[in-house]
Amino acid sequence: MAEVRLVDIEKKYGSFLAVSKQSLTIHDGEFLVLLGPSGCGKTTTMRMIAGLEDITSGDIMIKGERINDKPPKDRDIAMVFQNYGLYPHMTVRQNIEYPLKLRGVKRGERKTRVQETADKVELGALLDRRPSELSGGQRQRVALARAIVRTPSIFLMDEPLSNLDAKLRVTMRAELKHLHHELGVTTVYVTHDQMEAMTLASRVAVMREGKIVQLDTPKKIYAEPADLFVAGFIGSPSMNLIDGSVKGGVFRADGVEIPVPLEDRSGVVLGIRPEELDISQGPNAPINGKLYALELTGESTLVTLRNGPTSVCARGHADFEADINSPCHLTPKDGARFHLFDRASGERLG
Amino acid sequence: MKRSLAYVGERALLIFISVVVLFPIAWMFLTAFKKPRDAYSLSLNFEPTLQNFVTVFSEPWNLGSMVMNSVIVATVTVVIAVPCAALAAYSFSRFRVKGRKFLFFLILSTQFIPAVVIVLPFFLMFRQLDLLDTRIALIIVNLAIVTPFVIWMIKGFIDAIPTDSEEAAMIDGASRLRVIKDIVMPMAAPGILTSSIFCFILTWNEFLFALILSRRDAVTLPVGLVSFRTERGDLWELMSAAGVMITVPIFIMALFIQKHFTRGMTAGAVK
Ligand SMILES: Nc1ncnc2c1ncn2[C@@H]1O[C@H](COP(=O)(O)OP(=O)(O)OP(=O)(O)O)[C@@H](O)[C@H]1O
Ligand SMILES: [Mg+2]
């Protein structure tokens, strides 16, 4: 159990700024998800916490103790590496067993713990293979098993489920959630997957170009993205972001007229989530255009409408059918949230 | 048609090169089993004998003690050089220390100095230390020659090992030395084995220093070969028998390297 505190940490590779003066407190027992586009510094942040990367400036505190100069082995961390980092000359069993061996766990207990953990990640039958004889997903599960085989103070997981098929990913997600509930170990978790972030996180830190742009609960980040970047990044399909301007209390763009509580200005972006739009009849809808694409996802149909440069996507009923290029109308649901951003700065306006 | 012509040409060239390279060696092997009177004959039709091998091991040639010297010098050199070189190679490969590149160059540059330039200083030094004609002197000299080479060679192998597994081991709770023992060495094992054999061969064949620094007690096989050039002429059949003694271990090792020189030990560590 441990609180992790990052104080003004910065990482430069030569003159390239990978992480710029970020502060972040990860509470004891919290499940913190780092979310952000490729190359934004998620792995770098993790590696600094783990002690694999020197910190250019700033402090890292674990349980209130400054551990900048402590070697990784003394930080009591378990980590799933983005690229696995398995021991190729050892069998799966030896791979999973190694951390226990290093911490002096007795042989008998090691054996049962390895077996239990392997079963959890559905690797029980592959214990005597070597990593080179495994598929990518199986390797990733070995990496995961090696991390969860013991109970450290902190878990660091860098996209631990990225290479699994959809079904296994859901199973493993539940497994991790259960594990976290059971052990209450402070966890930092990197993912690209919205669902993973939403379902697992106590809090989500959205990163961009080495900076944390928003740190909040998944609910809050979804409902109230701090800026244009977060708005576009969170949610799947992502939020509709419509370029337009406000005049006389009405937001206008090609085919769009929506009243908003904002004084006159141009260069405004209006955001609305696809799941908060209804497909409506009649020409007097707030959003009008021609049907551009229909995508059946199973439980719903994604309807994309276009009008000039405006493109809006709505999540409609799975049974919805219409001809491409036929007129199409969308109405925000009751209580739908409109997000307003400044085009140039990306800042939230309301 | 065209392709088969290229194929034939290629084969012919390979055979030609093999013959050029292997002929003297084959001839040496044949001569080793000839009686003295057949030694100068070009005929392949001779009565083979093992007498030469008996002769070289008895007085006055005493090849036995030379074999002993060679084995001891080469083995001890390998046993000291390879572990030291492996640690040095690991450090050069992994630690980003200031002046690392220069230091590495410095170590390599010792290989560019012609042996004849330093053999006299070595001679004087060992005379001062009263180590002339001892195996210790030969071991020291060979270490100086071989270690930089082995460092360079093992570094190549370690460079090729991704650091991911090492980092994982450090997180799992291993100290740096433990990482080297548990992770790096097993993964670099084929490379280290190969380097050891190279190191052995280099030492085994070393001639100049052994010639200058030994007289009677510490004479090694290559130097011993010279003693078959006597006032009574060159004793080719004995020289060949001794030559066989020198080459056979090297042949065996070369075969061993080929068999065990397998890359791909690191497969499966990462995506
Ligand atoms: N050893 C290095 N030397 C130089 N630049 C590096 C090094 N490692 C990472 N970087 C750079 O730092 C930035 C952050 O990298 P990082 O690996 O943290 O990204 P990430 O957020 O984990 O991305 P991904 O989602 O693709 O894994 C990238 O722009 C990357 O190019
Ligand atoms: Mg990464």
mmCIF file of C-alpha atoms and ligand atoms in Angstrom, chain A residues 13 16 18 37-44 82 159 192, ligand 1:
data_model
loop_
_atom_site.group_PDB
_atom_site.id
_atom_site.type_symbol
_atom_site.label_atom_id
_atom_site.label_comp_id
_atom_site.label_asym_id
_atom_site.label_seq_id
_atom_site.Cartn_x
_atom_site.Cartn_y
_atom_site.Cartn_z
ATOM 1 C CA TYR A 13 16.128 13.099 -23.886
ATOM 2 C CA PHE A 16 13.682 16.703 -26.465
ATOM 3 C CA ALA A 18 9.341 13.971 -23.140
ATOM 4 C CA PRO A 37 -2.028 9.548 -27.821
ATOM 5 C CA SER A 38 1.091 7.683 -28.864
ATOM 6 C CA GLY A 39 4.301 9.399 -27.843
ATOM 7 C CA CYS A 40 2.788 11.649 -25.172
ATOM 8 C CA GLY A 41 5.074 10.349 -22.419
ATOM 9 C CA LYS A 42 3.019 7.685 -20.674
ATOM 10 C CA THR A 43 5.682 5.005 -20.762
ATOM 11 C CA THR A 44 8.342 7.526 -19.835
ATOM 12 C CA GLN A 82 4.620 -2.519 -23.015
ATOM 13 C CA GLU A 159 -0.942 -1.486 -21.904
ATOM 14 C CA HIS A 192 -5.458 3.439 -25.321
HETATM 15 N N1 LIG C 1 15.292 6.690 -25.199
HETATM 16 C C1 LIG C 1 14.696 7.730 -25.812
HETATM 17 N N2 LIG C 1 15.433 8.660 -26.455
HETATM 18 C C2 LIG C 1 14.838 9.705 -27.060
HETATM 19 N N3 LIG C 1 13.522 9.933 -27.079
HETATM 20 C C3 LIG C 1 12.737 9.053 -26.451
HETATM 21 C C4 LIG C 1 13.271 7.905 -25.789
HETATM 22 N N4 LIG C 1 12.252 7.208 -25.261
HETATM 23 C C5 LIG C 1 11.133 7.872 -25.587
HETATM 24 N N5 LIG C 1 11.413 8.984 -26.300
HETATM 25 C C6 LIG C 1 10.449 9.972 -26.796
HETATM 26 O O1 LIG C 1 9.696 10.455 -25.711
HETATM 27 C C7 LIG C 1 8.346 10.590 -26.069
HETATM 28 C C8 LIG C 1 7.456 9.852 -25.093
HETATM 29 O O2 LIG C 1 7.654 8.480 -25.265
HETATM 30 P P1 LIG C 1 6.809 7.392 -24.486
HETATM 31 O O3 LIG C 1 7.397 6.071 -24.773
HETATM 32 O O4 LIG C 1 6.687 7.785 -23.068
HETATM 33 O O5 LIG C 1 5.398 7.506 -25.207
HETATM 34 P P2 LIG C 1 4.032 6.765 -24.873
HETATM 35 O O6 LIG C 1 3.094 7.788 -24.369
HETATM 36 O O7 LIG C 1 4.289 5.587 -24.002
HETATM 37 O O8 LIG C 1 3.566 6.292 -26.316
HETATM 38 P P3 LIG C 1 2.872 4.910 -26.769
HETATM 39 O O9 LIG C 1 1.425 5.045 -26.490
HETATM 40 O O10 LIG C 1 3.139 4.880 -28.238
HETATM 41 O O11 LIG C 1 3.526 3.808 -26.032
HETATM 42 C C9 LIG C 1 8.209 10.116 -27.494
HETATM 43 O O12 LIG C 1 8.120 11.239 -28.340
HETATM 44 C C10 LIG C 1 9.463 9.339 -27.746
HETATM 45 O O13 LIG C 1 9.880 9.503 -29.086
#
